Amino acid sequence: MWSDLAPVGRDGQSGGYRRFAWSDADHELREWFADQAARRWLDLTEDRVGNQWAWWGDPDAAVAAGRPGIVTGSHLDSVPDGGAFDGPLGIVSAFAALDLLRANDIAPNRPIGIANFVDEEGARFGVALAGSRLLTGIMAPERTHALTDDDGTTWADAFAATGRDGAAIGADPETVRRIGTYLELHVEQGKALAHLDAPVAIGTDIWPHGRWRIDLPGEANHAGTTTMADRHDAMLTLAGVVQAARTAALTRGCVATIGKVRLTPGGVNAIPSHATAWLDARGADPDAVRSVVADLAALAATTGGEVTEESWTPVTPFTPALVSRLHEVLGGLPLLGTGAGHDAGVLAQAGIPSAMLFVRNPTGVSHSPAEWADQADCLAGVTALATALTDLSQEA
């Protein structure tokens, strides 16, 4: 399975992946997921948002009987020039864990589902976790008409261009009811497990985090004839905001990143008349994160700029009873919080018992081609996931 996925959406120059929602690469990945489900005689369904579900057992009959399914999985999309493991490791491991259960003649008492959530990274349209947020109703369907890619295509239009019904986009309570428990395996996006000398950990919570758009005005003018004193350069203002973001984050114990910038008019010989940048800020303390954003908003306002919130996710604890159960069943694996957002966090916010497993990343690097996990650690993750699914699916 890993070899099949390796070339899909890979950039020949950077070696990273560009697997964006509703792109050709995304279509190929979805076909791969459908093929893996068919090979295992799983029932494949798609919800109103386009998330894919492969079921072993009848989830609707289980809901009627009061024992909804156990779901695992992750996502297949990537950030620009992302690594191979972020997302796909969770889905490949889910199929492999299901294979292991069958090889061991495990007969689950509850159906087991494997999920592929669409647009988890938000790389094309700017809002992360769109598939799970739309599914659960945390994000309004009307917002899909406001989210655009760099070419001006909206999320809804890209969805409809694949032949799906754009009018159907929205929360899908029927699908949500099928999920009794969600357990997501993911590559670690840091080096904690390398320091702990452990291949796998259990996730405990997700830090509060958000994304903000920063708009800064300037005045277009000729790069060769305008004196430095006469310039109103939006890029210069942005440079100050970038520096301020780092200072504010260090002061308040958070992390802040401005990783995407758009300049108008965008010419080499033209002074920018407008700068738009996107801020990603996270931290263990939500008040500290909000203070970082407030500092930048105050700075932007001094030049007529503004900061607009595009998404915010409060601290998300995974279900304590489920975490404790996994800790016992999996032999006391380390417990680990994370600053990265995941679909498991969205489902937890929606009231679905949820937890995560993290597989060691010896490089500590993520969202980059340098992202890595050793095969032995990946197999340890599969074993841990299979053990957890066996325990959870045996409930009467």
mmCIF file of C-alpha atoms in Angstrom:
data_model
loop_
_atom_site.group_PDB
_atom_site.id
_atom_site.type_symbol
_atom_site.label_atom_id
_atom_site.label_comp_id
_atom_site.label_asym_id
_atom_site.label_seq_id
_atom_site.Cartn_x
_atom_site.Cartn_y
_atom_site.Cartn_z
ATOM 1 C CA MET A 1 0.000 0.000 0.000
ATOM 2 C CA TRP A 2 2.801 2.424 0.887
ATOM 3 C CA SER A 3 4.499 1.846 -2.463
ATOM 4 C CA ASP A 4 1.231 2.476 -4.307
ATOM 5 C CA LEU A 5 0.818 5.858 -2.639
ATOM 6 C CA ALA A 6 4.431 7.006 -2.934
ATOM 7 C CA PRO A 7 4.262 8.600 -6.419
ATOM 8 C CA VAL A 8 0.792 10.180 -6.177
ATOM 9 C CA GLY A 9 0.976 13.979 -6.101
ATOM 10 C CA ARG A 10 4.735 14.041 -5.633
ATOM 11 C CA ASP A 11 6.627 17.103 -6.870
ATOM 12 C CA GLY A 12 9.675 16.198 -8.943
ATOM 13 C CA GLN A 13 11.787 19.107 -7.717
ATOM 14 C CA SER A 14 11.090 19.364 -3.984
ATOM 15 C CA GLY A 15 10.348 15.683 -3.400
ATOM 16 C CA GLY A 16 7.348 16.764 -1.343
ATOM 17 C CA TYR A 17 3.659 16.210 -1.998
ATOM 18 C CA ARG A 18 0.945 18.473 -3.392
ATOM 19 C CA ARG A 19 -2.225 16.543 -2.690
ATOM 20 C CA PHE A 20 -4.890 19.245 -2.528
ATOM 21 C CA ALA A 21 -8.638 18.814 -2.053
ATOM 22 C CA TRP A 22 -10.620 18.056 -5.208
ATOM 23 C CA SER A 23 -7.491 18.016 -7.408
ATOM 24 C CA ASP A 24 -6.405 15.287 -9.836
ATOM 25 C CA ALA A 25 -4.074 13.901 -7.163
ATOM 26 C CA ASP A 26 -6.945 13.863 -4.673
ATOM 27 C CA HIS A 27 -9.110 11.953 -7.168
ATOM 28 C CA GLU A 28 -6.360 9.363 -7.615
ATOM 29 C CA LEU A 29 -5.997 8.976 -3.852
ATOM 30 C CA ARG A 30 -9.735 8.523 -3.437
ATOM 31 C CA GLU A 31 -9.717 5.846 -6.136
ATOM 32 C CA TRP A 32 -6.899 4.108 -4.275
ATOM 33 C CA PHE A 33 -8.957 4.190 -1.058
ATOM 34 C CA ALA A 34 -11.979 2.754 -2.858
ATOM 35 C CA ASP A 35 -9.820 -0.002 -4.342
ATOM 36 C CA GLN A 36 -8.413 -0.954 -0.943
ATOM 37 C CA ALA A 37 -11.952 -1.145 0.438
ATOM 38 C CA ALA A 38 -13.085 -3.333 -2.479
ATOM 39 C CA ARG A 39 -10.129 -5.715 -2.044
ATOM 40 C CA ARG A 40 -11.299 -6.337 1.526
ATOM 41 C CA TRP A 41 -15.014 -6.588 0.688
ATOM 42 C CA LEU A 42 -15.762 -3.484 2.733
ATOM 43 C CA ASP A 43 -18.873 -1.396 2.065
ATOM 44 C CA LEU A 44 -17.795 1.987 0.692
ATOM 45 C CA THR A 45 -19.948 5.060 1.354
ATOM 46 C CA GLU A 46 -19.502 8.806 0.940
ATOM 47 C CA ASP A 47 -21.168 11.448 3.093
ATOM 48 C CA ARG A 48 -22.618 14.813 2.032
ATOM 49 C CA VAL A 49 -19.201 16.456 2.244
ATOM 50 C CA GLY A 50 -17.257 13.834 0.302
ATOM 51 C CA ASN A 51 -15.556 12.057 3.220
ATOM 52 C CA GLN A 52 -15.095 8.354 2.411
ATOM 53 C CA TRP A 53 -16.079 5.503 4.750
ATOM 54 C CA ALA A 54 -15.159 1.827 4.352
ATOM 55 C CA TRP A 55 -17.200 -0.414 6.675
ATOM 56 C CA TRP A 56 -16.628 -3.931 7.947
ATOM 57 C CA GLY A 57 -20.108 -4.747 9.202
ATOM 58 C CA ASP A 58 -23.413 -2.891 8.976
ATOM 59 C CA PRO A 59 -23.163 0.492 10.720
ATOM 60 C CA ASP A 60 -26.890 1.263 10.449
ATOM 61 C CA ALA A 61 -27.923 -2.021 12.031
ATOM 62 C CA ALA A 62 -25.408 -1.335 14.792
ATOM 63 C CA VAL A 63 -26.890 2.119 15.411
ATOM 64 C CA ALA A 64 -30.353 0.579 15.636
ATOM 65 C CA ALA A 65 -29.008 -1.910 18.173
ATOM 66 C CA GLY A 66 -27.451 0.881 20.238
ATOM 67 C CA ARG A 67 -23.830 -0.054 19.536
ATOM 68 C CA PRO A 68 -22.485 2.276 16.821
ATOM 69 C CA GLY A 69 -19.237 1.515 15.083
ATOM 70 C CA ILE A 70 -15.562 1.863 15.915
ATOM 71 C CA VAL A 71 -13.892 4.117 13.331
ATOM 72 C CA THR A 72 -10.237 4.687 12.566
ATOM 73 C CA GLY A 73 -8.454 6.407 9.680
ATOM 74 C CA SER A 74 -7.121 9.878 8.881
ATOM 75 C CA HIS A 75 -6.658 11.921 5.666
ATOM 76 C CA LEU A 76 -4.783 11.673 2.366
ATOM 77 C CA ASP A 77 -4.352 15.354 1.407
ATOM 78 C CA SER A 78 -1.190 17.329 2.125
ATOM 79 C CA VAL A 79 0.209 20.795 2.687
ATOM 80 C CA PRO A 80 2.269 22.268 -0.179
ATOM 81 C CA ASP A 81 5.437 20.160 -0.491
ATOM 82 C CA GLY A 82 4.388 18.093 2.502
ATOM 83 C CA GLY A 83 5.760 14.784 3.697
ATOM 84 C CA ALA A 84 4.607 11.267 2.922
ATOM 85 C CA PHE A 85 3.426 10.315 6.418
ATOM 86 C CA ASP A 86 1.127 13.116 7.606
ATOM 87 C CA GLY A 87 -2.308 11.625 7.000
ATOM 88 C CA PRO A 88 -1.599 8.594 4.797
ATOM 89 C CA LEU A 89 0.137 6.693 7.616
ATOM 90 C CA GLY A 90 -3.151 6.658 9.537
ATOM 91 C CA ILE A 91 -5.132 5.240 6.629
ATOM 92 C CA VAL A 92 -2.550 2.669 5.532
ATOM 93 C CA SER A 93 -2.208 1.576 9.175
ATOM 94 C CA ALA A 94 -6.000 1.307 9.470
ATOM 95 C CA PHE A 95 -6.230 -1.098 6.519
ATOM 96 C CA ALA A 96 -3.228 -3.041 7.840
ATOM 97 C CA ALA A 97 -4.742 -3.262 11.320
ATOM 98 C CA LEU A 98 -7.997 -4.574 9.873
ATOM 99 C CA ASP A 99 -5.990 -7.191 7.965
ATOM 100 C CA LEU A 100 -4.320 -8.182 11.235
ATOM 101 C CA LEU A 101 -7.663 -8.590 12.995
ATOM 102 C CA ARG A 102 -8.886 -10.874 10.226
ATOM 103 C CA ALA A 103 -5.645 -12.853 10.218
ATOM 104 C CA ASN A 104 -6.164 -13.432 13.937
ATOM 105 C CA ASP A 105 -9.802 -14.490 13.397
ATOM 106 C CA ILE A 106 -11.153 -11.591 15.426
ATOM 107 C CA ALA A 107 -14.932 -11.332 15.037
ATOM 108 C CA PRO A 108 -15.933 -7.822 16.148
ATOM 109 C CA ASN A 109 -19.194 -7.274 18.003
ATOM 110 C CA ARG A 110 -19.405 -3.786 16.545
ATOM 111 C CA PRO A 111 -18.733 -2.688 12.954
ATOM 112 C CA ILE A 112 -15.316 -1.217 12.191
ATOM 113 C CA GLY A 113 -15.019 1.716 9.786
ATOM 114 C CA ILE A 114 -12.045 3.312 8.052
ATOM 115 C CA ALA A 115 -12.413 7.010 7.233
ATOM 116 C CA ASN A 116 -10.698 9.249 4.703
ATOM 117 C CA PHE A 117 -11.461 12.853 5.656
ATOM 118 C CA VAL A 118 -11.306 15.352 2.803
ATOM 119 C CA ASP A 119 -9.352 18.650 2.992
ATOM 120 C CA GLU A 120 -7.868 18.108 6.434
ATOM 121 C CA GLU A 121 -4.901 20.378 5.766
ATOM 122 C CA GLY A 122 -6.843 23.256 4.211
ATOM 123 C CA ALA A 123 -3.942 23.816 1.807
ATOM 124 C CA ARG A 124 -6.050 24.792 -1.196
ATOM 125 C CA PHE A 125 -8.874 26.826 0.383
ATOM 126 C CA GLY A 126 -7.299 28.083 3.591
ATOM 127 C CA VAL A 127 -9.388 26.404 6.314
ATOM 128 C CA ALA A 128 -8.093 23.226 7.898
ATOM 129 C CA LEU A 129 -10.258 20.251 8.874
ATOM 130 C CA ALA A 130 -12.984 21.327 6.457
ATOM 131 C CA GLY A 131 -14.277 17.803 5.815
ATOM 132 C CA SER A 132 -14.840 16.917 9.463
ATOM 133 C CA ARG A 133 -16.020 20.413 10.387
ATOM 134 C CA LEU A 134 -18.654 20.409 7.653
ATOM 135 C CA LEU A 135 -19.701 16.844 8.505
ATOM 136 C CA THR A 136 -20.345 17.667 12.159
ATOM 137 C CA GLY A 137 -21.929 21.084 11.543
ATOM 138 C CA ILE A 138 -19.109 22.962 13.271
ATOM 139 C CA MET A 139 -18.552 24.782 9.974
ATOM 140 C CA ALA A 140 -21.573 26.181 8.114
ATOM 141 C CA PRO A 141 -22.022 24.976 4.512
ATOM 142 C CA GLU A 142 -22.454 28.587 3.348
ATOM 143 C CA ARG A 143 -18.800 29.141 4.116
ATOM 144 C CA THR A 144 -17.798 26.871 1.241
ATOM 145 C CA HIS A 145 -18.896 29.641 -1.122
ATOM 146 C CA ALA A 146 -16.568 32.125 0.572
ATOM 147 C CA LEU A 147 -13.465 29.923 0.609
ATOM 148 C CA THR A 148 -11.444 30.289 -2.597
ATOM 149 C CA ASP A 149 -8.161 28.942 -3.911
ATOM 150 C CA ASP A 150 -5.491 31.058 -5.605
ATOM 151 C CA ASP A 151 -7.398 30.863 -8.900
ATOM 152 C CA GLY A 152 -10.639 32.117 -7.352
ATOM 153 C CA THR A 153 -12.392 28.725 -7.414
ATOM 154 C CA THR A 154 -14.615 28.212 -4.380
ATOM 155 C CA TRP A 155 -14.681 25.073 -2.266
ATOM 156 C CA ALA A 156 -18.271 24.477 -3.342
ATOM 157 C CA ASP A 157 -17.472 24.913 -7.045
ATOM 158 C CA ALA A 158 -14.514 22.528 -6.847
ATOM 159 C CA PHE A 159 -16.762 20.005 -5.104
ATOM 160 C CA ALA A 160 -19.447 20.357 -7.783
ATOM 161 C CA ALA A 161 -16.868 20.108 -10.577
ATOM 162 C CA THR A 162 -16.218 16.502 -9.501
ATOM 163 C CA GLY A 163 -19.829 15.632 -10.311
ATOM 164 C CA ARG A 164 -21.085 15.853 -6.735
ATOM 165 C CA ASP A 165 -24.145 17.788 -5.601
ATOM 166 C CA GLY A 166 -22.991 21.163 -4.319
ATOM 167 C CA ALA A 167 -26.420 21.843 -2.842
ATOM 168 C CA ALA A 168 -26.031 18.817 -0.561
ATOM 169 C CA ILE A 169 -22.944 20.138 1.249
ATOM 170 C CA GLY A 170 -23.567 20.306 4.968
ATOM 171 C CA ALA A 171 -23.812 18.431 8.235
ATOM 172 C CA ASP A 172 -24.629 14.735 7.936
ATOM 173 C CA PRO A 173 -26.172 13.519 11.218
ATOM 174 C CA GLU A 174 -26.825 10.046 9.815
ATOM 175 C CA THR A 175 -23.121 9.503 9.187
ATOM 176 C CA VAL A 176 -22.161 10.995 12.556
ATOM 177 C CA ARG A 177 -24.540 8.623 14.382
ATOM 178 C CA ARG A 178 -22.615 5.664 12.959
ATOM 179 C CA ILE A 179 -19.443 6.693 14.815
ATOM 180 C CA GLY A 180 -19.460 5.325 18.354
ATOM 181 C CA THR A 181 -15.723 5.811 18.894
ATOM 182 C CA TYR A 182 -12.994 7.357 16.740
ATOM 183 C CA LEU A 183 -9.320 6.416 17.067
ATOM 184 C CA GLU A 184 -6.865 8.133 14.712
ATOM 185 C CA LEU A 185 -3.272 7.036 14.211
ATOM 186 C CA HIS A 186 -0.887 9.767 13.054
ATOM 187 C CA VAL A 187 2.814 10.334 12.655
ATOM 188 C CA GLU A 188 4.162 12.475 15.495
ATOM 189 C CA GLN A 189 4.758 16.074 14.450
ATOM 190 C CA GLY A 190 7.602 16.725 16.860
ATOM 191 C CA LYS A 191 10.422 14.836 18.625
ATOM 192 C CA ALA A 192 8.910 13.949 21.994
ATOM 193 C CA LEU A 193 8.913 10.201 21.320
ATOM 194 C CA ALA A 194 12.525 10.307 20.153
ATOM 195 C CA HIS A 195 13.454 11.764 23.544
ATOM 196 C CA LEU A 196 11.211 9.254 25.344
ATOM 197 C CA ASP A 197 12.702 6.371 23.329
ATOM 198 C CA ALA A 198 9.223 5.028 22.581
ATOM 199 C CA PRO A 199 7.780 4.056 19.177
ATOM 200 C CA VAL A 200 4.121 4.872 19.944
ATOM 201 C CA ALA A 201 2.228 7.213 22.280
ATOM 202 C CA ILE A 202 -1.413 7.897 23.162
ATOM 203 C CA GLY A 203 -2.722 11.398 22.466
ATOM 204 C CA THR A 204 -4.307 13.267 25.377
ATOM 205 C CA ASP A 205 -5.324 16.643 23.950
ATOM 206 C CA ILE A 206 -4.854 19.243 21.192
ATOM 207 C CA TRP A 207 -3.714 22.760 22.012
ATOM 208 C CA PRO A 208 -5.971 25.677 21.120
ATOM 209 C CA HIS A 209 -5.068 27.037 17.704
ATOM 210 C CA GLY A 210 -6.351 29.257 14.936
ATOM 211 C CA ARG A 211 -5.723 31.003 11.636
ATOM 212 C CA TRP A 212 -6.044 34.720 10.959
ATOM 213 C CA ARG A 213 -5.817 36.814 7.779
ATOM 214 C CA ILE A 214 -3.787 40.018 8.019
ATOM 215 C CA ASP A 215 -4.546 42.789 5.506
ATOM 216 C CA LEU A 216 -2.144 45.721 5.258
ATOM 217 C CA PRO A 217 -2.635 48.697 2.918
ATOM 218 C CA GLY A 218 0.055 50.537 0.995
ATOM 219 C CA GLU A 219 0.381 52.680 -2.111
ATOM 220 C CA ALA A 220 1.423 51.354 -5.500
ATOM 221 C CA ASN A 221 4.262 53.278 -7.084
ATOM 222 C CA HIS A 222 7.288 52.964 -9.318
ATOM 223 C CA ALA A 223 10.190 51.053 -7.780
ATOM 224 C CA GLY A 224 12.778 53.114 -9.628
ATOM 225 C CA THR A 225 11.514 56.673 -9.316
ATOM 226 C CA THR A 226 9.898 56.853 -5.871
ATOM 227 C CA THR A 227 12.235 58.039 -3.139
ATOM 228 C CA MET A 228 12.496 55.913 -0.027
ATOM 229 C CA ALA A 229 11.022 58.758 2.029
ATOM 230 C CA ASP A 230 7.938 58.973 -0.190
ATOM 231 C CA ARG A 231 7.046 55.301 -0.120
ATOM 232 C CA HIS A 232 4.072 53.694 1.588
ATOM 233 C CA ASP A 233 5.240 50.101 1.170
ATOM 234 C CA ALA A 234 2.811 47.433 2.376
ATOM 235 C CA MET A 235 5.618 44.874 2.326
ATOM 236 C CA LEU A 236 7.647 46.893 4.792
ATOM 237 C CA THR A 237 4.677 46.991 7.152
ATOM 238 C CA LEU A 238 4.286 43.239 6.765
ATOM 239 C CA ALA A 239 7.956 42.714 7.640
ATOM 240 C CA GLY A 240 7.330 44.484 10.936
ATOM 241 C CA VAL A 241 4.282 42.333 11.622
ATOM 242 C CA VAL A 242 6.273 39.138 10.947
ATOM 243 C CA GLN A 243 8.949 40.204 13.413
ATOM 244 C CA ALA A 244 6.296 41.198 15.943
ATOM 245 C CA ALA A 245 4.609 37.812 15.634
ATOM 246 C CA ARG A 246 7.803 36.046 16.625
ATOM 247 C CA THR A 247 8.445 38.407 19.532
ATOM 248 C CA ALA A 248 4.886 38.115 20.834
ATOM 249 C CA ALA A 249 4.937 34.323 20.617
ATOM 250 C CA LEU A 250 8.255 34.053 22.455
ATOM 251 C CA THR A 251 7.057 36.463 25.135
ATOM 252 C CA ARG A 252 3.798 34.605 25.736
ATOM 253 C CA GLY A 253 5.005 31.021 25.450
ATOM 254 C CA CYS A 254 3.233 30.254 22.159
ATOM 255 C CA VAL A 255 4.165 29.478 18.580
ATOM 256 C CA ALA A 256 3.241 31.769 15.681
ATOM 257 C CA THR A 257 3.881 31.354 11.973
ATOM 258 C CA ILE A 258 3.272 33.560 8.951
ATOM 259 C CA GLY A 259 3.799 31.088 6.139
ATOM 260 C CA LYS A 260 1.665 32.453 3.326
ATOM 261 C CA VAL A 261 1.827 35.946 1.789
ATOM 262 C CA ARG A 262 0.093 37.566 -1.174
ATOM 263 C CA LEU A 263 1.190 40.948 -2.594
ATOM 264 C CA THR A 264 -0.660 43.348 -4.884
ATOM 265 C CA PRO A 265 0.155 44.105 -7.663
ATOM 266 C CA GLY A 266 2.952 41.555 -7.308
ATOM 267 C CA GLY A 267 5.451 43.051 -9.759
ATOM 268 C CA VAL A 268 9.200 43.072 -9.225
ATOM 269 C CA ASN A 269 9.381 46.775 -10.132
ATOM 270 C CA ALA A 270 6.208 47.872 -8.313
ATOM 271 C CA ILE A 271 5.867 48.958 -4.703
ATOM 272 C CA PRO A 272 3.145 46.791 -3.115
ATOM 273 C CA SER A 273 -0.179 48.547 -2.634
ATOM 274 C CA HIS A 274 -1.545 45.759 -0.441
ATOM 275 C CA ALA A 275 -0.149 42.825 1.520
ATOM 276 C CA THR A 276 -2.204 39.899 2.735
ATOM 277 C CA ALA A 277 -0.668 37.346 5.058
ATOM 278 C CA TRP A 278 -1.967 34.427 7.066
ATOM 279 C CA LEU A 279 -1.055 33.811 10.683
ATOM 280 C CA ASP A 280 -1.113 30.412 12.391
ATOM 281 C CA ALA A 281 -0.903 30.716 16.184
ATOM 282 C CA ARG A 282 -1.041 27.977 18.808
ATOM 283 C CA GLY A 283 -0.243 27.389 22.457
ATOM 284 C CA ALA A 284 -1.227 25.487 25.571
ATOM 285 C CA ASP A 285 -2.936 28.611 27.008
ATOM 286 C CA PRO A 286 -5.774 30.020 24.859
ATOM 287 C CA ASP A 287 -5.509 33.449 26.489
ATOM 288 C CA ALA A 288 -1.853 33.627 25.533
ATOM 289 C CA VAL A 289 -2.671 32.788 21.901
ATOM 290 C CA ARG A 290 -5.386 35.442 21.836
ATOM 291 C CA SER A 291 -2.918 37.963 23.269
ATOM 292 C CA VAL A 292 -0.465 37.279 20.448
ATOM 293 C CA VAL A 293 -3.194 38.000 17.900
ATOM 294 C CA ALA A 294 -4.281 41.123 19.795
ATOM 295 C CA ASP A 295 -0.703 42.459 19.703
ATOM 296 C CA LEU A 296 -0.562 42.006 15.935
ATOM 297 C CA ALA A 297 -4.014 43.515 15.419
ATOM 298 C CA ALA A 298 -2.948 46.611 17.341
ATOM 299 C CA LEU A 299 0.209 46.919 15.254
ATOM 300 C CA ALA A 300 -1.688 46.452 11.977
ATOM 301 C CA ALA A 301 -4.223 49.092 12.983
ATOM 302 C CA THR A 302 -1.502 51.757 13.237
ATOM 303 C CA THR A 303 -1.180 51.655 9.432
ATOM 304 C CA GLY A 304 -4.852 51.129 8.634
ATOM 305 C CA GLY A 305 -4.572 47.353 8.498
ATOM 306 C CA GLU A 306 -6.766 44.730 10.120
ATOM 307 C CA VAL A 307 -6.647 41.148 11.362
ATOM 308 C CA THR A 308 -9.577 38.830 10.625
ATOM 309 C CA GLU A 309 -10.144 35.472 12.295
ATOM 310 C CA GLU A 310 -10.674 32.643 9.799
ATOM 311 C CA SER A 311 -10.744 29.712 12.200
ATOM 312 C CA TRP A 312 -10.386 29.030 15.912
ATOM 313 C CA THR A 313 -10.327 25.729 17.762
ATOM 314 C CA PRO A 314 -10.293 25.795 21.579
ATOM 315 C CA VAL A 315 -8.285 23.328 23.648
ATOM 316 C CA THR A 316 -9.588 19.902 22.760
ATOM 317 C CA PRO A 317 -9.154 17.147 25.341
ATOM 318 C CA PHE A 318 -9.592 13.628 24.039
ATOM 319 C CA THR A 319 -12.126 11.515 25.923
ATOM 320 C CA PRO A 320 -10.490 10.818 29.327
ATOM 321 C CA ALA A 321 -12.144 7.420 29.816
ATOM 322 C CA LEU A 322 -11.053 6.299 26.351
ATOM 323 C CA VAL A 323 -7.500 7.551 26.903
ATOM 324 C CA SER A 324 -7.348 5.669 30.214
ATOM 325 C CA ARG A 325 -8.682 2.527 28.599
ATOM 326 C CA LEU A 326 -6.122 2.688 25.792
ATOM 327 C CA HIS A 327 -3.369 3.341 28.323
ATOM 328 C CA GLU A 328 -4.320 0.141 30.133
ATOM 329 C CA VAL A 329 -4.925 -2.019 27.055
ATOM 330 C CA LEU A 330 -1.716 -0.888 25.344
ATOM 331 C CA GLY A 331 0.538 -1.518 28.296
ATOM 332 C CA GLY A 332 1.117 1.976 29.615
ATOM 333 C CA LEU A 333 2.287 3.746 26.461
ATOM 334 C CA PRO A 334 3.435 7.364 26.971
ATOM 335 C CA LEU A 335 0.757 10.059 27.033
ATOM 336 C CA LEU A 336 1.329 13.011 24.718
ATOM 337 C CA GLY A 337 -0.425 16.312 23.977
ATOM 338 C CA THR A 338 -0.003 17.994 20.597
ATOM 339 C CA GLY A 339 -0.043 21.428 19.021
ATOM 340 C CA ALA A 340 -1.290 20.050 15.692
ATOM 341 C CA GLY A 341 -4.952 19.972 14.706
ATOM 342 C CA HIS A 342 -6.584 16.697 13.667
ATOM 343 C CA ASP A 343 -9.987 15.401 12.584
ATOM 344 C CA ALA A 344 -10.053 13.480 15.872
ATOM 345 C CA GLY A 345 -10.196 16.835 17.646
ATOM 346 C CA VAL A 346 -13.191 17.953 15.598
ATOM 347 C CA LEU A 347 -15.063 14.734 16.336
ATOM 348 C CA ALA A 348 -14.215 15.117 20.023
ATOM 349 C CA GLN A 349 -15.709 18.636 19.939
ATOM 350 C CA ALA A 350 -18.837 17.122 18.394
ATOM 351 C CA GLY A 351 -19.220 14.823 21.399
ATOM 352 C CA ILE A 352 -17.880 11.623 19.828
ATOM 353 C CA PRO A 353 -15.509 9.637 22.106
ATOM 354 C CA SER A 354 -12.149 10.152 20.392
ATOM 355 C CA ALA A 355 -8.446 9.575 20.930
ATOM 356 C CA MET A 356 -5.200 9.311 18.959
ATOM 357 C CA LEU A 357 -2.074 7.221 18.627
ATOM 358 C CA PHE A 358 1.209 8.863 17.583
ATOM 359 C CA VAL A 359 4.047 7.043 15.816
ATOM 360 C CA ARG A 360 7.597 8.245 16.451
ATOM 361 C CA ASN A 361 9.139 10.679 13.989
ATOM 362 C CA PRO A 362 12.926 10.595 14.552
ATOM 363 C CA THR A 363 13.505 13.776 12.542
ATOM 364 C CA GLY A 364 10.911 15.761 14.463
ATOM 365 C CA VAL A 365 10.084 17.434 11.137
ATOM 366 C CA SER A 366 6.588 17.541 9.670
ATOM 367 C CA HIS A 367 4.878 19.322 6.757
ATOM 368 C CA SER A 368 8.130 18.756 4.892
ATOM 369 C CA PRO A 369 9.715 16.044 2.736
ATOM 370 C CA ALA A 370 12.036 15.368 5.702
ATOM 371 C CA GLU A 371 9.102 13.934 7.670
ATOM 372 C CA TRP A 372 9.826 10.314 8.527
ATOM 373 C CA ALA A 373 8.920 7.212 10.498
ATOM 374 C CA ASP A 374 10.947 3.986 10.573
ATOM 375 C CA GLN A 375 9.234 0.862 9.294
ATOM 376 C CA ALA A 376 9.597 -0.905 12.657
ATOM 377 C CA ASP A 377 7.840 1.974 14.403
ATOM 378 C CA CYS A 378 5.085 2.011 11.766
ATOM 379 C CA LEU A 379 4.523 -1.706 12.359
ATOM 380 C CA ALA A 380 4.444 -1.081 16.115
ATOM 381 C CA GLY A 381 1.751 1.489 15.402
ATOM 382 C CA VAL A 382 -0.258 -1.047 13.386
ATOM 383 C CA THR A 383 0.004 -3.559 16.227
ATOM 384 C CA ALA A 384 -1.097 -0.981 18.798
ATOM 385 C CA LEU A 385 -4.015 0.108 16.608
ATOM 386 C CA ALA A 386 -5.083 -3.502 15.998
ATOM 387 C CA THR A 387 -4.914 -4.245 19.721
ATOM 388 C CA ALA A 388 -7.038 -1.195 20.499
ATOM 389 C CA LEU A 389 -9.588 -2.003 17.768
ATOM 390 C CA THR A 390 -9.838 -5.575 19.035
ATOM 391 C CA ASP A 391 -10.606 -4.391 22.556
ATOM 392 C CA LEU A 392 -13.067 -1.676 21.527
ATOM 393 C CA SER A 393 -14.907 -3.805 18.991
ATOM 394 C CA GLN A 394 -15.480 -6.649 21.442
ATOM 395 C CA GLU A 395 -17.864 -4.560 23.524
ATOM 396 C CA ALA A 396 -21.310 -6.117 23.711
#
